[in-house]
């Protein structure tokens, strides 16, 4: 949304290197504005970026935004941005940059959707109403074109992200998505979605809406436009098991126009846990969902929440569930109540990770004490991955649309990447601070409370 006279450069810290590359980029570009967005596990990285900016480009305005900044501004007090952008920042950031160019610091006050840093906290201006997704300009993907072959998700390579909605109609207790919009939900028209897909030069798109598979009429129109315009793009998205199982014909049509996979929040094999999670679906929905996707030639990316009260028998039962339903791609995440979500209030007194130990708040680390020693819990997670997604002996018996030929170089490359993740899990206990380890061990000695957290999962 920035006017064309603004020169913009995107720095990708993962692909372009660390602090030295960042400082070189700042030195060469000499920006007037340095803007960063992150989740909770990236707060310290934002601090490092701003520290470099203070040294190399001291006159630049430092701006932070995104989901975590919107709901947890206190985490950025030590980071010290000049301005925080809350909510959907496309037009807020445009107005901020224009005001900084035209009037400098005196022009920053009162811009809707911003908060100025006062040295100890933030002074918030009036909130900015959420725009219609159709009014938001398409992402300027040409700014990262030099990296596009390296953007991927599993075997979707190259892959770009696409967001077609703000918020979510479901009030999931562990999710920010509906919280940042105050419960409002807006989605882009099918015409806009197809226009953006057609404009991408990457082969696949990752539709990152909290749930793309809603509103059958919108999806039917989307399919119609994809067919009429002959847009040849693959995509994958999030979807609920109950919707998928209730609309098999629509899922088949979506498959024909390019839907290769769906991330399904299965969450648990246990009816008791599904009830506790207020899942509003049950194991039969999940089973029919798997069958519907398989018959439509759409891969299942099954996401599970690992409960802190699991014992060895629960991990074994999870493995048998995955085998029984012939699931290959699985995502295993320990239950992590994030600050700002509904379930945070229930669990915060039992959380073992310090609030300022941001790098561990990544939904991969244990943040609650369990029945098992920490090393054993991580070992069981590793075993699950080794016996499911990383067991290549299972591949010949599975029909997977996204899997390349077994001789493809993508397979050893992804296996190597997965091995590095397993190495991180194996060494995860060493990343905890002594006080965090002590709290975990103390928590093992008392039962874990469960008091109906309210819809923590879609």
Tab-separated table of N, CA and C in Angstrom, residues 152-239:
chain	number	residue	atom	x	y	z
A	152	UNK	N	9.471	-23.104	0.814
A	152	UNK	CA	8.813	-24.398	0.650
A	152	UNK	C	8.110	-24.801	1.935
A	153	UNK	N	7.229	-25.786	1.804
A	153	UNK	CA	6.600	-26.455	2.940
A	153	UNK	C	6.515	-27.926	2.570
A	154	UNK	N	7.209	-28.767	3.299
A	154	UNK	CA	7.338	-30.199	3.012
A	154	UNK	C	7.762	-30.355	1.553
A	155	UNK	N	6.872	-30.883	0.692
A	155	UNK	CA	7.239	-31.072	-0.714
A	155	UNK	C	6.600	-30.042	-1.631
A	156	UNK	N	6.017	-28.990	-1.069
A	156	UNK	CA	5.493	-27.893	-1.878
A	156	UNK	C	6.649	-26.923	-2.104
A	157	UNK	N	7.318	-27.056	-3.197
A	157	UNK	CA	8.509	-26.257	-3.479
A	157	UNK	C	8.558	-25.928	-4.960
A	158	UNK	N	8.587	-24.617	-5.299
A	158	UNK	CA	8.506	-23.442	-4.422
A	158	UNK	C	7.063	-23.183	-3.990
A	159	UNK	N	6.923	-22.403	-2.949
A	159	UNK	CA	5.610	-22.188	-2.365
A	159	UNK	C	5.525	-20.778	-1.794
A	160	UNK	N	4.426	-20.088	-2.084
A	160	UNK	CA	4.160	-18.777	-1.501
A	160	UNK	C	2.968	-18.867	-0.563
A	161	UNK	N	2.893	-17.940	0.368
A	161	UNK	CA	1.751	-17.874	1.276
A	161	UNK	C	0.704	-16.906	0.736
A	162	UNK	N	-0.546	-17.209	1.063
A	162	UNK	CA	-1.663	-16.385	0.620
A	162	UNK	C	-2.689	-16.337	1.745
A	163	UNK	N	-3.099	-15.133	2.128
A	163	UNK	CA	-4.119	-14.967	3.156
A	163	UNK	C	-5.362	-14.383	2.508
A	164	UNK	N	-6.506	-15.066	2.692
A	164	UNK	CA	-7.735	-14.623	2.039
A	164	UNK	C	-8.809	-14.202	3.030
A	165	UNK	N	-8.510	-14.202	4.329
A	165	UNK	CA	-9.522	-13.844	5.331
A	165	UNK	C	-8.855	-13.273	6.567
A	166	UNK	N	-9.604	-12.445	7.296
A	166	UNK	CA	-9.187	-11.945	8.600
A	166	UNK	C	-10.094	-12.557	9.656
A	167	UNK	N	-9.483	-13.038	10.746
A	167	UNK	CA	-10.263	-13.594	11.830
A	167	UNK	C	-10.739	-15.000	11.534
A	168	UNK	N	-11.675	-15.454	12.359
A	168	UNK	CA	-12.192	-16.815	12.229
A	168	UNK	C	-13.538	-16.874	12.953
A	169	UNK	N	-14.511	-17.600	12.410
A	169	UNK	CA	-15.811	-17.707	13.083
A	169	UNK	C	-15.795	-18.616	14.300
A	170	UNK	N	-14.706	-19.374	14.492
A	170	UNK	CA	-14.599	-20.256	15.651
A	170	UNK	C	-13.745	-19.584	16.728
A	171	UNK	N	-14.124	-19.777	17.974
A	171	UNK	CA	-13.428	-19.118	19.089
A	171	UNK	C	-12.491	-20.107	19.775
A	172	UNK	N	-11.442	-20.486	19.084
A	172	UNK	CA	-10.506	-21.480	19.590
A	172	UNK	C	-9.703	-20.908	20.752
A	173	UNK	N	-9.660	-21.648	21.834
A	173	UNK	CA	-9.047	-21.146	23.046
A	173	UNK	C	-7.551	-20.961	22.959
A	174	UNK	N	-6.845	-21.717	22.067
A	174	UNK	CA	-5.396	-21.555	22.003
A	174	UNK	C	-4.971	-20.644	20.869
A	175	UNK	N	-5.928	-20.022	20.170
A	175	UNK	CA	-5.607	-19.336	18.917
A	175	UNK	C	-5.760	-17.829	19.045
A	176	UNK	N	-4.848	-17.105	18.395
A	176	UNK	CA	-4.909	-15.650	18.319
A	176	UNK	C	-5.867	-15.149	17.234
A	177	UNK	N	-6.129	-15.972	16.237
A	177	UNK	CA	-6.713	-15.496	14.987
A	177	UNK	C	-7.997	-14.706	15.222
A	178	UNK	N	-8.900	-15.245	16.019
A	178	UNK	CA	-10.158	-14.538	16.249
A	178	UNK	C	-10.010	-13.442	17.293
A	179	UNK	N	-8.977	-13.545	18.141
A	179	UNK	CA	-8.796	-12.563	19.211
A	179	UNK	C	-8.398	-11.185	18.668
A	180	UNK	N	-7.503	-11.172	17.682
A	180	UNK	CA	-6.984	-9.883	17.229
A	180	UNK	C	-8.032	-9.085	16.464
A	181	UNK	N	-9.071	-9.748	15.946
A	181	UNK	CA	-10.133	-9.030	15.249
A	181	UNK	C	-11.346	-8.802	16.131
A	182	UNK	N	-11.248	-9.180	17.405
A	182	UNK	CA	-12.376	-9.019	18.302
A	182	UNK	C	-13.554	-9.901	17.950
A	183	UNK	N	-13.272	-11.026	17.316
A	183	UNK	CA	-14.326	-11.952	16.933
A	183	UNK	C	-14.887	-11.712	15.548
A	184	UNK	N	-14.497	-10.611	14.892
A	184	UNK	CA	-14.998	-10.335	13.542
A	184	UNK	C	-14.339	-11.261	12.529
A	185	UNK	N	-15.062	-11.600	11.491
A	185	UNK	CA	-14.544	-12.489	10.441
A	185	UNK	C	-14.928	-11.920	9.089
A	186	UNK	N	-13.932	-11.678	8.250
A	186	UNK	CA	-14.155	-11.167	6.898
A	186	UNK	C	-13.309	-11.983	5.930
A	187	UNK	N	-13.841	-12.221	4.745
A	187	UNK	CA	-13.088	-13.000	3.769
A	187	UNK	C	-13.147	-12.335	2.398
A	188	UNK	N	-12.111	-12.596	1.626
A	188	UNK	CA	-12.012	-12.032	0.282
A	188	UNK	C	-12.972	-12.745	-0.660
A	189	UNK	N	-13.366	-12.037	-1.699
A	189	UNK	CA	-14.238	-12.625	-2.702
A	189	UNK	C	-13.492	-13.718	-3.470
A	190	UNK	N	-14.207	-14.692	-4.024
A	190	UNK	CA	-13.541	-15.702	-4.853
A	190	UNK	C	-12.763	-15.078	-6.009
A	191	UNK	N	-13.308	-13.989	-6.571
A	191	UNK	CA	-12.615	-13.337	-7.687
A	191	UNK	C	-11.246	-12.833	-7.260
A	192	UNK	N	-11.178	-12.231	-6.080
A	192	UNK	CA	-9.897	-11.712	-5.591
A	192	UNK	C	-8.920	-12.860	-5.330
A	193	UNK	N	-9.406	-13.947	-4.743
A	193	UNK	CA	-8.526	-15.075	-4.431
A	193	UNK	C	-7.932	-15.654	-5.713
A	194	UNK	N	-8.751	-15.838	-6.721
A	194	UNK	CA	-8.268	-16.415	-7.977
A	194	UNK	C	-7.317	-15.448	-8.684
A	195	UNK	N	-7.616	-14.158	-8.631
A	195	UNK	CA	-6.708	-13.164	-9.219
A	195	UNK	C	-5.319	-13.278	-8.609
A	196	UNK	N	-5.255	-13.411	-7.279
A	196	UNK	CA	-3.942	-13.454	-6.626
A	196	UNK	C	-3.231	-14.770	-6.909
A	197	UNK	N	-3.964	-15.877	-6.899
A	197	UNK	CA	-3.343	-17.151	-7.257
A	197	UNK	C	-2.773	-17.105	-8.665
A	198	UNK	N	-3.533	-16.539	-9.598
A	198	UNK	CA	-3.084	-16.483	-10.998
A	198	UNK	C	-1.850	-15.606	-11.159
A	199	UNK	N	-1.679	-14.612	-10.268
A	199	UNK	CA	-0.545	-13.690	-10.392
A	199	UNK	C	0.756	-14.265	-9.854
A	200	UNK	N	0.685	-15.366	-9.097
A	200	UNK	CA	1.888	-15.937	-8.490
A	200	UNK	C	2.705	-16.701	-9.526
A	201	UNK	N	4.036	-16.597	-9.391
A	201	UNK	CA	4.872	-17.391	-10.277
A	201	UNK	C	5.334	-18.684	-9.604
A	202	UNK	N	5.118	-18.817	-8.290
A	202	UNK	CA	5.409	-20.075	-7.622
A	202	UNK	C	4.356	-21.113	-8.006
A	203	UNK	N	4.746	-22.365	-7.975
A	203	UNK	CA	3.857	-23.449	-8.402
A	203	UNK	C	2.741	-23.701	-7.410
A	204	UNK	N	3.031	-23.578	-6.108
A	204	UNK	CA	2.065	-23.888	-5.067
A	204	UNK	C	1.849	-22.684	-4.164
A	205	UNK	N	0.694	-22.677	-3.507
A	205	UNK	CA	0.366	-21.634	-2.542
A	205	UNK	C	-0.088	-22.278	-1.240
A	206	UNK	N	0.318	-21.701	-0.145
A	206	UNK	CA	-0.092	-22.108	1.191
A	206	UNK	C	-1.118	-21.087	1.657
A	207	UNK	N	-2.402	-21.453	1.651
A	207	UNK	CA	-3.465	-20.553	2.081
A	207	UNK	C	-3.528	-20.620	3.603
A	208	UNK	N	-3.153	-19.533	4.252
A	208	UNK	CA	-2.915	-19.572	5.696
A	208	UNK	C	-4.101	-19.082	6.520
A	209	UNK	N	-5.269	-18.933	5.911
A	209	UNK	CA	-6.463	-18.636	6.703
A	209	UNK	C	-6.616	-19.694	7.786
A	210	UNK	N	-7.169	-19.280	8.932
A	210	UNK	CA	-7.348	-20.250	10.000
A	210	UNK	C	-8.231	-21.407	9.549
A	211	UNK	N	-9.123	-21.144	8.619
A	211	UNK	CA	-9.950	-22.207	8.048
A	211	UNK	C	-10.456	-21.722	6.693
A	212	UNK	N	-9.837	-22.183	5.623
A	212	UNK	CA	-10.251	-21.792	4.276
A	212	UNK	C	-11.525	-22.513	3.857
A	213	UNK	N	-11.725	-23.724	4.373
A	213	UNK	CA	-12.849	-24.551	3.945
A	213	UNK	C	-14.101	-24.213	4.755
A	214	UNK	N	-14.645	-23.042	4.465
A	214	UNK	CA	-15.902	-22.565	5.031
A	214	UNK	C	-16.758	-22.036	3.886
A	215	UNK	N	-18.032	-21.905	4.097
A	215	UNK	CA	-18.930	-21.287	3.124
A	215	UNK	C	-18.903	-22.016	1.774
A	216	UNK	N	-19.688	-23.058	1.633
A	216	UNK	CA	-19.690	-23.846	0.387
A	216	UNK	C	-19.946	-23.013	-0.866
A	217	UNK	N	-20.795	-21.994	-0.782
A	217	UNK	CA	-21.093	-21.184	-1.967
A	217	UNK	C	-19.850	-20.440	-2.445
A	218	UNK	N	-19.076	-19.924	-1.499
A	218	UNK	CA	-17.830	-19.228	-1.873
A	218	UNK	C	-16.863	-20.201	-2.534
A	219	UNK	N	-16.739	-21.399	-1.984
A	219	UNK	CA	-15.808	-22.379	-2.534
A	219	UNK	C	-16.265	-22.880	-3.899
A	220	UNK	N	-17.568	-23.040	-4.093
A	220	UNK	CA	-18.073	-23.449	-5.417
A	220	UNK	C	-17.746	-22.384	-6.452
A	221	UNK	N	-17.936	-21.124	-6.102
A	221	UNK	CA	-17.603	-20.032	-7.030
A	221	UNK	C	-16.102	-19.986	-7.285
A	222	UNK	N	-15.306	-20.224	-6.253
A	222	UNK	CA	-13.853	-20.298	-6.415
A	222	UNK	C	-13.488	-21.378	-7.432
A	223	UNK	N	-14.078	-22.549	-7.305
A	223	UNK	CA	-13.793	-23.643	-8.249
A	223	UNK	C	-14.214	-23.264	-9.665
A	224	UNK	N	-15.373	-22.647	-9.780
A	224	UNK	CA	-15.873	-22.244	-11.094
A	224	UNK	C	-14.908	-21.286	-11.782
A	225	UNK	N	-14.395	-20.310	-11.027
A	225	UNK	CA	-13.451	-19.352	-11.602
A	225	UNK	C	-12.126	-20.001	-11.954
A	226	UNK	N	-11.635	-20.896	-11.109
A	226	UNK	CA	-10.391	-21.601	-11.421
A	226	UNK	C	-10.532	-22.394	-12.718
A	227	UNK	N	-11.692	-23.015	-12.909
A	227	UNK	CA	-11.926	-23.790	-14.128
A	227	UNK	C	-12.079	-22.883	-15.342
A	228	UNK	N	-12.853	-21.815	-15.205
A	228	UNK	CA	-13.078	-20.912	-16.331
A	228	UNK	C	-11.792	-20.251	-16.800
A	229	UNK	N	-10.961	-19.853	-15.830
A	229	UNK	CA	-9.729	-19.133	-16.175
A	229	UNK	C	-8.549	-20.076	-16.379
A	230	UNK	N	-8.771	-21.347	-16.147
A	230	UNK	CA	-7.733	-22.368	-16.339
A	230	UNK	C	-6.459	-22.027	-15.567
A	231	UNK	N	-6.655	-21.655	-14.316
A	231	UNK	CA	-5.519	-21.346	-13.437
A	231	UNK	C	-4.918	-22.662	-12.959
A	232	UNK	N	-3.691	-22.896	-13.282
A	232	UNK	CA	-3.013	-24.153	-12.940
A	232	UNK	C	-2.062	-23.923	-11.768
A	233	UNK	N	-2.625	-23.876	-10.588
A	233	UNK	CA	-1.839	-23.704	-9.369
A	233	UNK	C	-2.245	-24.772	-8.363
A	234	UNK	N	-1.259	-25.300	-7.658
A	234	UNK	CA	-1.561	-26.163	-6.538
A	234	UNK	C	-1.685	-25.332	-5.270
A	235	UNK	N	-2.444	-25.833	-4.313
A	235	UNK	CA	-2.553	-25.123	-3.047
A	235	UNK	C	-2.911	-26.117	-1.945
A	236	UNK	N	-2.614	-25.725	-0.727
A	236	UNK	CA	-3.067	-26.469	0.446
A	236	UNK	C	-3.506	-25.477	1.496
A	237	UNK	N	-4.319	-25.925	2.446
A	237	UNK	CA	-4.990	-25.000	3.345
A	237	UNK	C	-5.377	-25.722	4.625
A	238	UNK	N	-5.996	-24.991	5.542
A	238	UNK	CA	-6.538	-25.562	6.767
A	238	UNK	C	-8.020	-25.872	6.570
A	239	UNK	N	-8.471	-26.959	7.214
A	239	UNK	CA	-9.884	-27.295	7.134
A	239	UNK	C	-10.315	-28.124	8.335
